[in-house]
Every structure is written in C-alpha cells, then in structure tokens.
C-alpha cells in the first residue's frame, strides 16, 4: 500500500532500527524498535510541534486513536517523530492532551534513515526539513504500508485504510 517511492524503503523491507528519547502521556520515556518487536505500530514524521498542520494531525490521531485497531488484535501504537526537543514535545502533549508518545529526533538520524529529511522550499528559501510521512510497521518490524507527503486532515483516513488492508 505504498503511495510513493520510498527510496530504499519499500513495503516488506525491514524498518530502520532506532532508540529515541521522547515524551508520552505519563512522562519522559525512551522507545526503541527492539522493544517494539512483536507490536505493530505507526511511526509518523511531522515537521514541528505546535504548528497548525502538526496540531491538526496530532489531534485527529488523538480523537480517533480508539478506532485505530490491528485487524484481529488490539489498539495500534502511535509514535510521532519530529526534530523538536523533549521539552517542546512535553508542552505539545500537555497543551493538546495527546494520548500517544512523541519522539525527539533532534539530529534527524531516524528521519534520514526513513528518507524523510529532505530539501524543502518555502517563500523562495530552501532548507532541510521533515517531509510529513507515515509508516505502518508490522509485528515483525517490517514496513507494511507507507505514505509520503501526508495531508494532516487526511492522515487518519489513510491509517484506517492501511490497517484494513493488513487483515
């Protein structure tokens, strides 16, 4: 269910390994791909906490989290990734009452591994930043589906469609 060319990453390929500090509803935590083995999860990359598009996307996920279920299984674990520091993530989670974990990829290592740290252009200025993207990882740690250039308001619908195709 890949939507775009993911470079070296493709449906069925192993998801890049990671270990990142972050903030969850219960406080600071460290999340690793190794600890997630056996658990399907959504890894979504967003440019910056507390910006309009990122807030729309995060709140929509929050509001529909209970509906995002693995076919024949439990709830989908959702992890948001941005280059923000942990303190910015804490403020974002608190202000928006988010019920999932946000991870700090301040050196954009994971973003680069997923190919979502890209050259962007805004008002004629070029800079490097996150391409809003989403990856559904299966219990074996393989990419089950992905979407590049996610539109914040359409993200949940894509996740629901991707989950339905897993069944």
PDB file of C-alpha atoms in Angstrom:
ATOM      1  CA  UNK A   1       0.000   0.000   0.000  1.00  0.00           C
ATOM      2  CA  UNK A   2       2.939   2.252  -0.631  1.00  0.00           C
ATOM      3  CA  UNK A   3       1.842   5.550  -2.033  1.00  0.00           C
ATOM      4  CA  UNK A   4       5.127   6.845  -3.330  1.00  0.00           C
ATOM      5  CA  UNK A   5       8.627   5.620  -3.992  1.00  0.00           C
ATOM      6  CA  UNK A   6      10.267   5.311  -0.599  1.00  0.00           C
ATOM      7  CA  UNK A   7      13.813   5.169  -1.929  1.00  0.00           C
ATOM      8  CA  UNK A   8      15.497   2.124  -0.391  1.00  0.00           C
ATOM      9  CA  UNK A   9      12.486   1.529   1.826  1.00  0.00           C
ATOM     10  CA  UNK A  10       9.638  -0.494   0.402  1.00  0.00           C
ATOM     11  CA  UNK A  11       6.678  -2.456   1.663  1.00  0.00           C
ATOM     12  CA  UNK A  12       8.065  -5.658   3.128  1.00  0.00           C
ATOM     13  CA  UNK A  13      11.519  -4.268   3.885  1.00  0.00           C
ATOM     14  CA  UNK A  14      12.854  -4.110   7.432  1.00  0.00           C
ATOM     15  CA  UNK A  15      12.111  -0.867   9.223  1.00  0.00           C
ATOM     16  CA  UNK A  16      15.222   1.032  10.335  1.00  0.00           C
ATOM     17  CA  UNK A  17      16.307   0.400  13.925  1.00  0.00           C
ATOM     18  CA  UNK A  18      16.112   3.248  16.406  1.00  0.00           C
ATOM     19  CA  UNK A  19      16.231   4.295  20.022  1.00  0.00           C
ATOM     20  CA  UNK A  20      14.921   7.772  20.815  1.00  0.00           C
ATOM     21  CA  UNK A  21      14.034   9.826  23.864  1.00  0.00           C
ATOM     22  CA  UNK A  22      10.537  11.145  23.955  1.00  0.00           C
ATOM     23  CA  UNK A  23       7.509  12.171  25.906  1.00  0.00           C
ATOM     24  CA  UNK A  24       4.364  10.161  26.473  1.00  0.00           C
ATOM     25  CA  UNK A  25       1.181  10.940  28.378  1.00  0.00           C
ATOM     26  CA  UNK A  26       2.806   9.560  31.551  1.00  0.00           C
ATOM     27  CA  UNK A  27       6.086  11.472  31.125  1.00  0.00           C
ATOM     28  CA  UNK A  28       9.547  11.001  29.679  1.00  0.00           C
ATOM     29  CA  UNK A  29      10.378   7.687  28.054  1.00  0.00           C
ATOM     30  CA  UNK A  30      12.847   6.007  25.746  1.00  0.00           C
ATOM     31  CA  UNK A  31      11.449   3.986  22.848  1.00  0.00           C
ATOM     32  CA  UNK A  32      13.388   1.534  20.701  1.00  0.00           C
ATOM     33  CA  UNK A  33      12.496  -0.533  17.684  1.00  0.00           C
ATOM     34  CA  UNK A  34      13.893  -3.562  19.522  1.00  0.00           C
ATOM     35  CA  UNK A  35      11.422  -3.124  22.393  1.00  0.00           C
ATOM     36  CA  UNK A  36       8.578  -2.769  19.858  1.00  0.00           C
ATOM     37  CA  UNK A  37       9.223  -6.166  18.211  1.00  0.00           C
ATOM     38  CA  UNK A  38       6.003  -8.135  18.282  1.00  0.00           C
ATOM     39  CA  UNK A  39       3.906  -4.951  18.339  1.00  0.00           C
ATOM     40  CA  UNK A  40       2.585  -3.295  15.179  1.00  0.00           C
ATOM     41  CA  UNK A  41       2.960   0.480  15.312  1.00  0.00           C
ATOM     42  CA  UNK A  42       2.501   3.659  13.336  1.00  0.00           C
ATOM     43  CA  UNK A  43       5.588   5.841  13.025  1.00  0.00           C
ATOM     44  CA  UNK A  44       4.629   9.239  11.700  1.00  0.00           C
ATOM     45  CA  UNK A  45       7.033  12.084  10.970  1.00  0.00           C
ATOM     46  CA  UNK A  46       5.907  15.684  11.355  1.00  0.00           C
ATOM     47  CA  UNK A  47       7.865  18.938  10.938  1.00  0.00           C
ATOM     48  CA  UNK A  48       7.346  20.783  14.231  1.00  0.00           C
ATOM     49  CA  UNK A  49       5.228  20.564  17.365  1.00  0.00           C
ATOM     50  CA  UNK A  50       2.544  23.180  17.984  1.00  0.00           C
ATOM     51  CA  UNK A  51       2.335  24.394  14.387  1.00  0.00           C
ATOM     52  CA  UNK A  52      -1.134  24.452  12.765  1.00  0.00           C
ATOM     53  CA  UNK A  53      -0.742  21.412  10.489  1.00  0.00           C
ATOM     54  CA  UNK A  54       1.042  19.322  13.090  1.00  0.00           C
ATOM     55  CA  UNK A  55      -1.580  20.186  15.695  1.00  0.00           C
ATOM     56  CA  UNK A  56      -4.389  19.215  13.298  1.00  0.00           C
ATOM     57  CA  UNK A  57      -2.677  15.911  12.555  1.00  0.00           C
ATOM     58  CA  UNK A  58      -1.902  15.054  16.198  1.00  0.00           C
ATOM     59  CA  UNK A  59      -5.364  15.994  17.478  1.00  0.00           C
ATOM     60  CA  UNK A  60      -7.053  13.987  14.730  1.00  0.00           C
ATOM     61  CA  UNK A  61      -4.978  10.946  15.700  1.00  0.00           C
ATOM     62  CA  UNK A  62      -5.821  11.564  19.380  1.00  0.00           C
ATOM     63  CA  UNK A  63      -9.536  11.797  18.610  1.00  0.00           C
ATOM     64  CA  UNK A  64      -9.567   8.576  16.551  1.00  0.00           C
ATOM     65  CA  UNK A  65      -6.984   6.531  18.458  1.00  0.00           C
ATOM     66  CA  UNK A  66      -9.564   4.099  19.860  1.00  0.00           C
ATOM     67  CA  UNK A  67     -10.712   3.300  16.303  1.00  0.00           C
ATOM     68  CA  UNK A  68      -7.200   2.507  15.057  1.00  0.00           C
ATOM     69  CA  UNK A  69      -7.043  -1.215  15.706  1.00  0.00           C
ATOM     70  CA  UNK A  70      -4.928  -4.036  14.303  1.00  0.00           C
ATOM     71  CA  UNK A  71      -7.214  -6.486  12.434  1.00  0.00           C
ATOM     72  CA  UNK A  72      -7.963  -9.302  14.878  1.00  0.00           C
ATOM     73  CA  UNK A  73      -5.879  -7.616  17.552  1.00  0.00           C
ATOM     74  CA  UNK A  74      -5.547  -4.683  19.843  1.00  0.00           C
ATOM     75  CA  UNK A  75      -5.043  -0.978  19.538  1.00  0.00           C
ATOM     76  CA  UNK A  76      -2.413   0.451  17.224  1.00  0.00           C
ATOM     77  CA  UNK A  77       0.567   2.013  18.988  1.00  0.00           C
ATOM     78  CA  UNK A  78       1.183   5.502  17.587  1.00  0.00           C
ATOM     79  CA  UNK A  79       4.561   7.262  17.711  1.00  0.00           C
ATOM     80  CA  UNK A  80       5.101  10.764  16.363  1.00  0.00           C
ATOM     81  CA  UNK A  81       8.642  11.811  15.405  1.00  0.00           C
ATOM     82  CA  UNK A  82       9.972  15.340  14.921  1.00  0.00           C
ATOM     83  CA  UNK A  83      13.268  17.196  15.334  1.00  0.00           C
ATOM     84  CA  UNK A  84      11.825  19.015  18.378  1.00  0.00           C
ATOM     85  CA  UNK A  85      13.497  18.712  21.763  1.00  0.00           C
ATOM     86  CA  UNK A  86      11.807  16.756  24.550  1.00  0.00           C
ATOM     87  CA  UNK A  87      10.674  19.944  26.348  1.00  0.00           C
ATOM     88  CA  UNK A  88       8.782  21.120  23.221  1.00  0.00           C
ATOM     89  CA  UNK A  89       7.187  17.677  22.962  1.00  0.00           C
ATOM     90  CA  UNK A  90       6.115  17.832  26.598  1.00  0.00           C
ATOM     91  CA  UNK A  91       4.424  21.205  26.041  1.00  0.00           C
ATOM     92  CA  UNK A  92       2.693  19.896  22.901  1.00  0.00           C
ATOM     93  CA  UNK A  93       1.399  16.755  24.638  1.00  0.00           C
ATOM     94  CA  UNK A  94       0.169  18.740  27.628  1.00  0.00           C
ATOM     95  CA  UNK A  95      -1.486  21.538  25.657  1.00  0.00           C
ATOM     96  CA  UNK A  96      -3.246  19.161  23.237  1.00  0.00           C
ATOM     97  CA  UNK A  97      -3.904  16.328  25.760  1.00  0.00           C
ATOM     98  CA  UNK A  98      -2.266  13.820  23.415  1.00  0.00           C
ATOM     99  CA  UNK A  99      -2.616  10.186  24.393  1.00  0.00           C
ATOM    100  CA  UNK A 100       0.361   8.776  22.483  1.00  0.00           C
ATOM    101  CA  UNK A 101       4.135   9.174  22.532  1.00  0.00           C
ATOM    102  CA  UNK A 102       6.153  11.788  20.652  1.00  0.00           C
ATOM    103  CA  UNK A 103       9.832  11.141  19.971  1.00  0.00           C
ATOM    104  CA  UNK A 104      12.670  13.635  19.632  1.00  0.00           C
ATOM    105  CA  UNK A 105      14.851  13.068  16.567  1.00  0.00           C
ATOM    106  CA  UNK A 106      16.766  16.331  17.013  1.00  0.00           C
ATOM    107  CA  UNK A 107      19.722  15.076  14.978  1.00  0.00           C
ATOM    108  CA  UNK A 108      17.260  13.770  12.330  1.00  0.00           C
ATOM    109  CA  UNK A 109      19.018  10.395  12.240  1.00  0.00           C
ATOM    110  CA  UNK A 110      15.779   8.418  12.059  1.00  0.00           C
ATOM    111  CA  UNK A 111      14.284  10.868   9.559  1.00  0.00           C
ATOM    112  CA  UNK A 112      17.324  10.350   7.331  1.00  0.00           C
ATOM    113  CA  UNK A 113      17.067   6.555   7.700  1.00  0.00           C
ATOM    114  CA  UNK A 114      13.448   6.731   6.516  1.00  0.00           C
ATOM    115  CA  UNK A 115      14.315   9.195   3.730  1.00  0.00           C
ATOM    116  CA  UNK A 116      12.041  11.932   5.064  1.00  0.00           C
ATOM    117  CA  UNK A 117      14.758  14.521   5.855  1.00  0.00           C
ATOM    118  CA  UNK A 118      14.541  16.394   2.571  1.00  0.00           C
ATOM    119  CA  UNK A 119      15.234  19.719   0.904  1.00  0.00           C
ATOM    120  CA  UNK A 120      12.171  21.936   1.176  1.00  0.00           C
ATOM    121  CA  UNK A 121      11.288  25.296  -0.285  1.00  0.00           C
ATOM    122  CA  UNK A 122       9.147  27.982   1.342  1.00  0.00           C
ATOM    123  CA  UNK A 123       8.767  31.556   0.130  1.00  0.00           C
ATOM    124  CA  UNK A 124      11.767  31.091  -2.162  1.00  0.00           C
ATOM    125  CA  UNK A 125      14.020  29.897   0.670  1.00  0.00           C
ATOM    126  CA  UNK A 126      15.491  26.389   0.576  1.00  0.00           C
ATOM    127  CA  UNK A 127      16.171  24.447   3.763  1.00  0.00           C
ATOM    128  CA  UNK A 128      16.296  20.884   5.084  1.00  0.00           C
ATOM    129  CA  UNK A 129      13.300  19.587   6.995  1.00  0.00           C
ATOM    130  CA  UNK A 130      10.852  16.768   7.601  1.00  0.00           C
ATOM    131  CA  UNK A 131       8.605  15.609   4.779  1.00  0.00           C
ATOM    132  CA  UNK A 132       5.368  14.758   6.586  1.00  0.00           C
ATOM    133  CA  UNK A 133       5.227  10.972   6.170  1.00  0.00           C
ATOM    134  CA  UNK A 134       3.729   7.939   7.847  1.00  0.00           C
ATOM    135  CA  UNK A 135       4.900   4.325   8.131  1.00  0.00           C
ATOM    136  CA  UNK A 136       2.881   1.369   9.385  1.00  0.00           C
ATOM    137  CA  UNK A 137       5.259  -1.216  10.855  1.00  0.00           C
ATOM    138  CA  UNK A 138       4.101  -4.796  11.381  1.00  0.00           C
ATOM    139  CA  UNK A 139       4.811  -7.040  14.378  1.00  0.00           C
ATOM    140  CA  UNK A 140       7.921  -8.457  12.655  1.00  0.00           C
ATOM    141  CA  UNK A 141       9.437  -4.991  12.240  1.00  0.00           C
ATOM    142  CA  UNK A 142       8.735  -4.731   8.517  1.00  0.00           C
ATOM    143  CA  UNK A 143       7.145  -1.838   6.670  1.00  0.00           C
ATOM    144  CA  UNK A 144       3.542  -2.853   5.975  1.00  0.00           C
ATOM    145  CA  UNK A 145       2.483   0.446   4.353  1.00  0.00           C
ATOM    146  CA  UNK A 146       3.703   3.998   3.979  1.00  0.00           C
ATOM    147  CA  UNK A 147       2.571   7.364   2.725  1.00  0.00           C
ATOM    148  CA  UNK A 148       4.707  10.356   1.780  1.00  0.00           C
ATOM    149  CA  UNK A 149       3.515  13.968   1.747  1.00  0.00           C
ATOM    150  CA  UNK A 150       0.706  13.241   4.179  1.00  0.00           C
ATOM    151  CA  UNK A 151      -2.021  15.870   4.422  1.00  0.00           C
ATOM    152  CA  UNK A 152      -2.745  16.408   8.138  1.00  0.00           C
ATOM    153  CA  UNK A 153      -6.534  16.283   7.852  1.00  0.00           C
ATOM    154  CA  UNK A 154      -6.425  13.095   5.729  1.00  0.00           C
ATOM    155  CA  UNK A 155      -3.901  11.161   7.811  1.00  0.00           C
ATOM    156  CA  UNK A 156      -6.352   9.156   9.949  1.00  0.00           C
ATOM    157  CA  UNK A 157      -8.289   8.024   6.863  1.00  0.00           C
ATOM    158  CA  UNK A 158      -5.052   6.732   5.316  1.00  0.00           C
ATOM    159  CA  UNK A 159      -4.121   4.892   8.534  1.00  0.00           C
ATOM    160  CA  UNK A 160      -7.588   3.273   8.677  1.00  0.00           C
ATOM    161  CA  UNK A 161      -7.268   2.183   5.040  1.00  0.00           C
ATOM    162  CA  UNK A 162      -3.773   0.779   5.625  1.00  0.00           C
ATOM    163  CA  UNK A 163      -4.928  -1.135   8.696  1.00  0.00           C
ATOM    164  CA  UNK A 164      -7.902  -2.576   6.799  1.00  0.00           C
ATOM    165  CA  UNK A 165      -5.554  -3.939   4.138  1.00  0.00           C
ATOM    166  CA  UNK A 166      -3.489  -5.738   6.777  1.00  0.00           C
ATOM    167  CA  UNK A 167      -6.419  -8.024   7.597  1.00  0.00           C
TER     168      UNK A 167
END
